[in-house]
CSV table of C-alpha atoms in Angstrom, one decimal:
chain,number,residue,atom,x,y,z
C,1,MET,CA,5.4,-49.4,12.3
C,2,ALA,CA,9.2,-50.1,12.4
C,3,GLU,CA,11.2,-49.1,15.4
C,4,ARG,CA,11.9,-45.4,15.3
C,5,VAL,CA,15.4,-44.1,14.9
C,6,ARG,CA,16.5,-40.9,16.6
C,7,ARG,CA,16.5,-38.2,14.0
C,8,PRO,CA,19.1,-35.5,13.7
C,9,ASP,CA,17.9,-32.3,15.4
C,10,GLN,CA,18.1,-30.3,12.2
C,11,HIS,CA,15.6,-32.5,10.4
C,12,ALA,CA,13.4,-32.8,13.5
C,13,ALA,CA,13.2,-29.1,13.9
C,14,VAL,CA,12.0,-28.4,10.3
C,15,GLU,CA,9.7,-31.4,10.3
C,16,ARG,CA,8.1,-30.2,13.5
C,17,ASP,CA,7.9,-26.6,12.2
C,18,VAL,CA,6.1,-27.6,9.0
C,19,LEU,CA,3.8,-30.0,10.7
C,20,VAL,CA,2.8,-27.5,13.5
C,21,ARG,CA,2.2,-24.7,10.9
C,22,TYR,CA,0.0,-26.8,8.7
C,23,LEU,CA,-1.8,-28.4,11.7
C,24,ASP,CA,-2.6,-24.8,12.9
C,25,ALA,CA,-4.1,-23.9,9.5
C,26,TRP,CA,-5.9,-27.3,9.3
C,27,THR,CA,-7.4,-26.9,12.7
C,28,ALA,CA,-8.7,-23.4,12.1
C,29,LYS,CA,-10.5,-24.7,9.0
C,30,ALA,CA,-11.9,-27.7,10.9
C,31,LEU,CA,-13.3,-25.5,13.5
C,32,ARG,CA,-15.1,-23.4,10.9
C,33,SER,CA,-16.7,-26.6,9.5
C,34,GLN,CA,-19.7,-28.5,10.9
C,35,ARG,CA,-17.8,-31.7,10.1
C,36,GLY,CA,-14.9,-30.9,12.4
C,37,GLY,CA,-11.8,-33.1,12.0
C,38,THR,CA,-9.5,-35.8,13.5
C,39,TYR,CA,-5.8,-35.6,13.8
C,40,VAL,CA,-3.9,-38.9,14.0
C,41,GLU,CA,-0.4,-38.8,15.3
C,42,CYS,CA,1.8,-41.8,14.6
C,43,GLY,CA,5.2,-40.2,15.4
C,44,GLY,CA,6.6,-38.2,18.2
C,45,PHE,CA,4.7,-35.0,17.8
C,46,ALA,CA,1.6,-35.5,20.0
C,47,ALA,CA,2.8,-33.0,22.5
C,48,ASP,CA,3.3,-30.4,19.7
C,49,ALA,CA,-0.2,-31.2,18.4
C,50,LEU,CA,-1.7,-30.6,21.9
C,51,ARG,CA,0.0,-27.2,22.0
C,52,VAL,CA,-1.6,-26.3,18.7
C,53,PHE,CA,-5.0,-27.4,19.8
C,54,GLY,CA,-4.5,-25.5,23.1
C,55,GLU,CA,-4.3,-22.2,21.1
C,56,PHE,CA,-7.9,-22.9,20.0
C,57,SER,CA,-9.1,-23.8,23.5
C,58,ASP,CA,-11.7,-21.1,23.5
C,59,ARG,CA,-13.3,-22.5,20.4
C,60,LEU,CA,-13.3,-26.3,21.0
C,61,ASP,CA,-16.6,-26.5,22.9
C,62,GLY,CA,-19.4,-27.5,20.5
C,63,HIS,CA,-17.1,-28.6,17.8
C,64,HIS,CA,-15.9,-32.1,16.9
C,65,LEU,CA,-12.1,-32.0,17.1
C,66,GLU,CA,-10.3,-35.2,18.0
C,67,LEU,CA,-6.7,-36.3,18.6
C,68,VAL,CA,-5.8,-40.0,18.1
C,69,VAL,CA,-2.4,-41.1,19.4
C,70,VAL,CA,-1.1,-44.3,17.8
C,71,GLY,CA,1.4,-46.5,19.5
C,72,SER,CA,2.0,-44.4,22.6
C,73,SER,CA,0.3,-42.8,25.6
C,74,VAL,CA,-1.4,-39.4,25.4
C,75,PRO,CA,0.9,-36.6,26.8
C,76,GLU,CA,-0.3,-34.2,29.5
C,77,GLY,CA,-1.9,-31.0,28.7
C,78,VAL,CA,-5.1,-32.0,26.9
C,79,PRO,CA,-7.3,-28.9,26.5
C,80,ALA,CA,-10.9,-29.0,27.6
C,81,GLY,CA,-13.2,-29.8,24.7
C,82,LEU,CA,-10.7,-31.9,22.7
C,83,ALA,CA,-11.6,-35.6,22.3
C,84,VAL,CA,-8.6,-37.9,22.7
C,85,ARG,CA,-8.1,-41.6,22.2
C,86,VAL,CA,-5.3,-44.1,21.7
C,87,ALA,CA,-5.0,-46.7,18.9
C,88,ASP,CA,-2.5,-49.5,18.1
C,89,ASP,CA,-2.6,-49.1,14.3
C,90,PRO,CA,-3.6,-46.1,12.1
C,91,ARG,CA,-5.5,-48.5,9.8
C,92,ASP,CA,-7.8,-49.3,12.7
C,93,VAL,CA,-8.9,-45.7,13.2
C,94,ARG,CA,-12.4,-45.2,12.0
C,95,VAL,CA,-13.8,-41.7,11.9
C,96,ALA,CA,-16.3,-39.6,10.0
C,97,GLY,CA,-15.2,-36.3,8.5
C,98,PRO,CA,-11.8,-34.9,7.6
C,99,VAL,CA,-8.7,-36.6,8.8
C,100,LEU,CA,-5.1,-35.5,8.9
C,101,THR,CA,-2.6,-38.3,9.7
C,102,HIS,CA,1.1,-38.0,10.5
C,103,LEU,CA,3.2,-41.1,9.7
C,104,ASP,CA,6.8,-41.4,10.7
C,105,GLY,CA,9.7,-43.6,9.7
C,106,PRO,CA,10.4,-46.2,6.9
C,107,GLY,CA,7.4,-48.2,8.0
C,108,ALA,CA,5.1,-45.4,7.0
C,109,TRP,CA,5.0,-46.1,3.2
C,110,PRO,CA,2.7,-49.2,3.3
C,111,LEU,CA,0.3,-47.2,5.4
C,112,VAL,CA,-0.1,-44.2,3.2
C,113,ALA,CA,-2.7,-45.6,0.8
C,114,ALA,CA,-4.9,-46.8,3.6
C,115,THR,CA,-4.8,-43.6,5.7
C,116,ALA,CA,-5.2,-41.3,2.7
C,117,ARG,CA,-8.3,-43.2,1.4
C,118,GLY,CA,-11.5,-41.2,1.7
C,119,LYS,CA,-12.7,-37.7,1.0
C,120,GLY,CA,-10.9,-35.1,3.2
C,121,HIS,CA,-8.2,-37.6,4.3
C,122,GLU,CA,-4.7,-36.2,4.2
C,123,VAL,CA,-1.3,-37.6,5.2
C,124,VAL,CA,2.0,-36.0,6.1
C,125,VAL,CA,5.0,-38.5,6.1
C,126,THR,CA,8.4,-37.9,7.6
C,127,ALA,CA,10.9,-40.6,6.8
C,128,PRO,CA,14.4,-41.4,5.4
C,129,ALA,CA,14.8,-40.2,1.8
C,130,GLY,CA,14.8,-42.6,-1.1
C,131,ASP,CA,11.8,-44.8,-0.6
C,132,GLN,CA,8.8,-42.5,-1.2
C,133,GLY,CA,8.1,-43.6,-4.8
C,134,GLU,CA,5.5,-41.3,-6.5
C,135,GLN,CA,3.3,-40.7,-3.5
C,136,GLY,CA,2.1,-37.1,-3.0
C,137,CYS,CA,4.2,-33.9,-2.9
C,138,ALA,CA,7.7,-34.9,-1.8
C,139,ILE,CA,10.4,-32.6,-0.5
C,140,GLU,CA,13.9,-33.7,0.5
C,141,LEU,CA,15.3,-32.1,3.7
C,142,VAL,CA,19.1,-32.0,3.4
C,143,ALA,CA,21.2,-31.3,6.5
C,144,GLU,CA,24.6,-29.6,6.6
C,145,ASP,CA,26.3,-33.0,6.6
C,146,GLY,CA,24.4,-34.1,3.5
C,147,GLU,CA,22.0,-36.5,5.2
C,148,ALA,CA,18.6,-36.3,3.7
C,149,ARG,CA,15.1,-37.1,4.9
C,150,VAL,CA,11.9,-36.7,3.0
C,151,LEU,CA,8.7,-34.9,3.8
C,152,VAL,CA,5.6,-36.0,1.8
C,153,PHE,CA,2.2,-34.4,1.8
C,154,VAL,CA,-0.7,-36.4,0.3
C,155,THR,CA,-4.0,-34.6,-0.4
C,156,ALA,CA,-6.7,-34.4,-3.0
C,157,ASP,CA,-7.4,-30.8,-2.2
C,158,GLU,CA,-5.3,-28.3,-4.3
C,159,LYS,CA,-6.1,-25.4,-1.9
C,160,HIS,CA,-4.8,-27.5,1.0
C,161,LEU,CA,-1.7,-28.3,-1.0
C,162,ALA,CA,-1.1,-24.6,-1.6
C,163,THR,CA,-1.5,-23.9,2.1
C,164,PHE,CA,1.0,-26.7,2.9
C,165,LYS,CA,3.5,-25.2,0.4
C,166,SER,CA,3.1,-21.7,1.9
C,167,GLU,CA,3.9,-23.1,5.4
C,168,LEU,CA,6.8,-25.2,3.9
C,169,TRP,CA,8.6,-22.0,2.8
C,170,ALA,CA,7.8,-20.0,5.9
C,171,VAL,CA,9.8,-22.2,8.4
C,172,ASP,CA,13.1,-21.3,10.1
C,173,GLU,CA,15.6,-20.5,7.4
C,174,PHE,CA,18.5,-20.8,9.9
C,175,ALA,CA,17.7,-24.4,10.9
C,176,GLY,CA,20.6,-25.8,8.9
C,177,ILE,CA,18.3,-27.5,6.3
C,178,ARG,CA,18.0,-26.9,2.6
C,179,TYR,CA,15.3,-28.3,0.3
C,180,ARG,CA,15.8,-30.5,-2.7
C,181,ASP,CA,13.1,-31.6,-5.3
C,182,PRO,CA,13.4,-35.3,-5.8
C,183,ARG,CA,12.2,-34.7,-9.4
C,184,ASP,CA,15.0,-32.3,-10.1
C,185,ALA,CA,17.6,-34.1,-12.3
C,186,GLU,CA,20.4,-31.8,-11.2
C,187,GLY,CA,19.5,-32.1,-7.5
C,188,ILE,CA,20.0,-28.4,-6.7
C,189,LEU,CA,19.9,-27.6,-3.0
C,190,VAL,CA,17.6,-24.6,-2.3
C,191,ASP,CA,17.8,-22.4,0.9
C,192,ILE,CA,14.6,-22.1,2.9
C,193,SER,CA,13.2,-18.6,2.2
C,194,LEU,CA,10.0,-16.8,1.5
C,195,THR,CA,11.7,-15.7,-1.7
C,196,PRO,CA,13.5,-19.0,-2.7
C,197,GLN,CA,15.9,-19.6,-5.5
C,198,LEU,CA,13.9,-20.3,-8.6
C,199,LEU,CA,16.4,-21.9,-11.0
C,200,PRO,CA,15.1,-25.5,-10.5
C,201,LEU,CA,11.5,-24.2,-11.1
C,202,ARG,CA,12.5,-22.2,-14.1
C,203,ARG,CA,14.2,-25.2,-15.7
C,204,ALA,CA,11.1,-27.4,-14.9
C,205,LEU,CA,8.8,-24.8,-16.5
C,206,LEU,CA,10.9,-24.6,-19.6
C,207,ALA,CA,10.7,-28.4,-20.0
C,208,GLU,CA,7.0,-28.2,-19.5
C,209,LEU,CA,6.7,-25.6,-22.2
C,210,ALA,CA,8.8,-27.7,-24.5
C,211,ARG,CA,6.3,-30.5,-24.0
C,212,ARG,CA,3.1,-28.4,-24.3
C,213,GLY,CA,4.2,-25.9,-27.0
C,214,ARG,CA,2.4,-22.9,-25.4
C,215,SER,CA,0.7,-22.4,-22.1
C,216,THR,CA,-1.0,-19.9,-20.0
C,217,VAL,CA,0.7,-18.6,-16.9
C,218,ALA,CA,-2.2,-20.1,-14.9
C,219,GLU,CA,-1.4,-23.5,-16.3
C,220,LEU,CA,2.2,-23.2,-15.4
C,221,GLN,CA,1.2,-22.1,-11.9
C,222,ARG,CA,-0.8,-25.2,-11.4
C,223,PHE,CA,2.1,-27.3,-12.8
C,224,ALA,CA,4.4,-25.7,-10.2
C,225,LEU,CA,1.9,-26.5,-7.4
C,226,LEU,CA,1.4,-30.1,-8.4
C,227,GLU,CA,4.7,-31.2,-9.9
C,228,THR,CA,7.4,-29.2,-8.0
C,229,ILE,CA,8.3,-28.2,-4.5
C,230,TYR,CA,7.3,-24.6,-5.3
C,231,ARG,CA,4.2,-22.5,-4.8
C,232,PRO,CA,2.0,-21.2,-7.6
C,233,GLU,CA,3.1,-17.6,-7.1
C,234,ASP,CA,6.8,-18.7,-7.6
C,235,ALA,CA,5.9,-19.5,-11.2
C,236,ILE,CA,5.4,-15.8,-11.9
C,237,GLY,CA,8.9,-15.0,-10.9
C,238,ALA,CA,10.4,-17.9,-12.8
C,239,VAL,CA,8.5,-17.1,-16.0
C,240,THR,CA,9.4,-13.4,-15.7
C,241,SER,CA,13.1,-14.2,-15.4
C,242,ALA,CA,12.9,-16.6,-18.4
C,243,ILE,CA,11.2,-13.8,-20.5
C,244,THR,CA,13.9,-11.4,-19.5
C,245,ALA,CA,16.6,-13.9,-20.6
C,246,GLY,CA,14.9,-14.4,-23.9
C,247,GLU,CA,14.1,-18.0,-23.2
C,248,VAL,CA,10.3,-17.5,-23.4
C,249,THR,CA,8.0,-15.3,-25.5
C,250,ARG,CA,4.7,-13.9,-24.2
C,251,ASP,CA,1.3,-12.8,-25.6
C,252,PRO,CA,0.5,-10.0,-25.1
C,253,GLU,CA,4.1,-8.8,-25.4
C,254,LYS,CA,3.8,-5.9,-22.9
C,255,GLY,CA,2.0,-5.2,-19.7
C,256,ARG,CA,1.8,-7.0,-16.4
C,257,LEU,CA,2.2,-10.8,-16.4
C,258,THR,CA,-1.2,-12.3,-15.4
C,259,PRO,CA,-2.5,-15.8,-15.2
C,260,ARG,CA,-4.2,-15.3,-18.6
C,261,THR,CA,-0.9,-14.3,-20.3
C,262,THR,CA,0.2,-17.0,-22.8
C,263,VAL,CA,3.8,-18.0,-23.0
C,264,GLY,CA,5.9,-20.3,-25.2
C,265,LEU,CA,9.4,-21.1,-26.4
C,266,PRO,CA,10.8,-18.8,-29.1
C-alpha cells in the first residue's frame, strides 16, 4: 500500500460514517449466520471497527467474528469473544466465510480484485477520485473546496448493495460533503439527504428507457441500484416526476405506481 496522505476532515467524517454504518449492518448479519465473518481493516478505521464490534459484545461468544488489522498494530479496546490478528498484506489473509475488507488510498486499486474474489467477499475502497475505473458502485465525495475523493463498494450481493446505499444516504447531511455520480455526464452535485435530489437519476432513467423502449418500474429500480448512486426506492420518485412532466407514459394509466407498472417514452 502507498504511504497514506492525511485526508481532509470533511471526507474522513463521511467515509467513517458510511463505513461504520455498513459494518454495523454487516456484523449483525454475520452474527445471525453460522459462517460468521471476518473484517479486514487496511486504513485508519480499526478503532472505529472495534467500537462497532463492542456494541455486539453480548453476542460474540460462540460466534466466529474476526478482525484483521493490516499494516499497523491493534488498537486498545478489543471486546471479549472477538478474534484479532495482524497481517502485512491483505492478499495474504486467508479465511473461510464472508469477508468485508476496507482498502484506503491510491494503492488500493490493484488489491480490489484479489480481496473481492470469493463468495461473500466484499470491499469498501476510500481513495482519491479519478482512478477507480469501472470497479463496483462508485460515489464521489466532494468537499466545499471542490476536492473530491471516491467511495467504492464491491459486492456480488444485490441485497447488501441496497443496504450500503441506504446507509450512504443516512449519514450526516451537515458534514460539508456532497455526492456526485461519476457516470453523470453533467456532474451534478447532490446534497446528502434521506430524500435526495433526483434530477440525475431521472435523466439516467430516461436514457435507459430510450435504450430499452419500455420497461417495468421494477427493472428501472434495479437499474438505479446497479448503475447509479441511488437506491431502488428513489426510482419511484424519479419516474413519478417524469410522468407528471409528460416525459414518460405508463400502463395502466391510473392507480398507484408499482414495480409491475410498465413505463415508456411518449
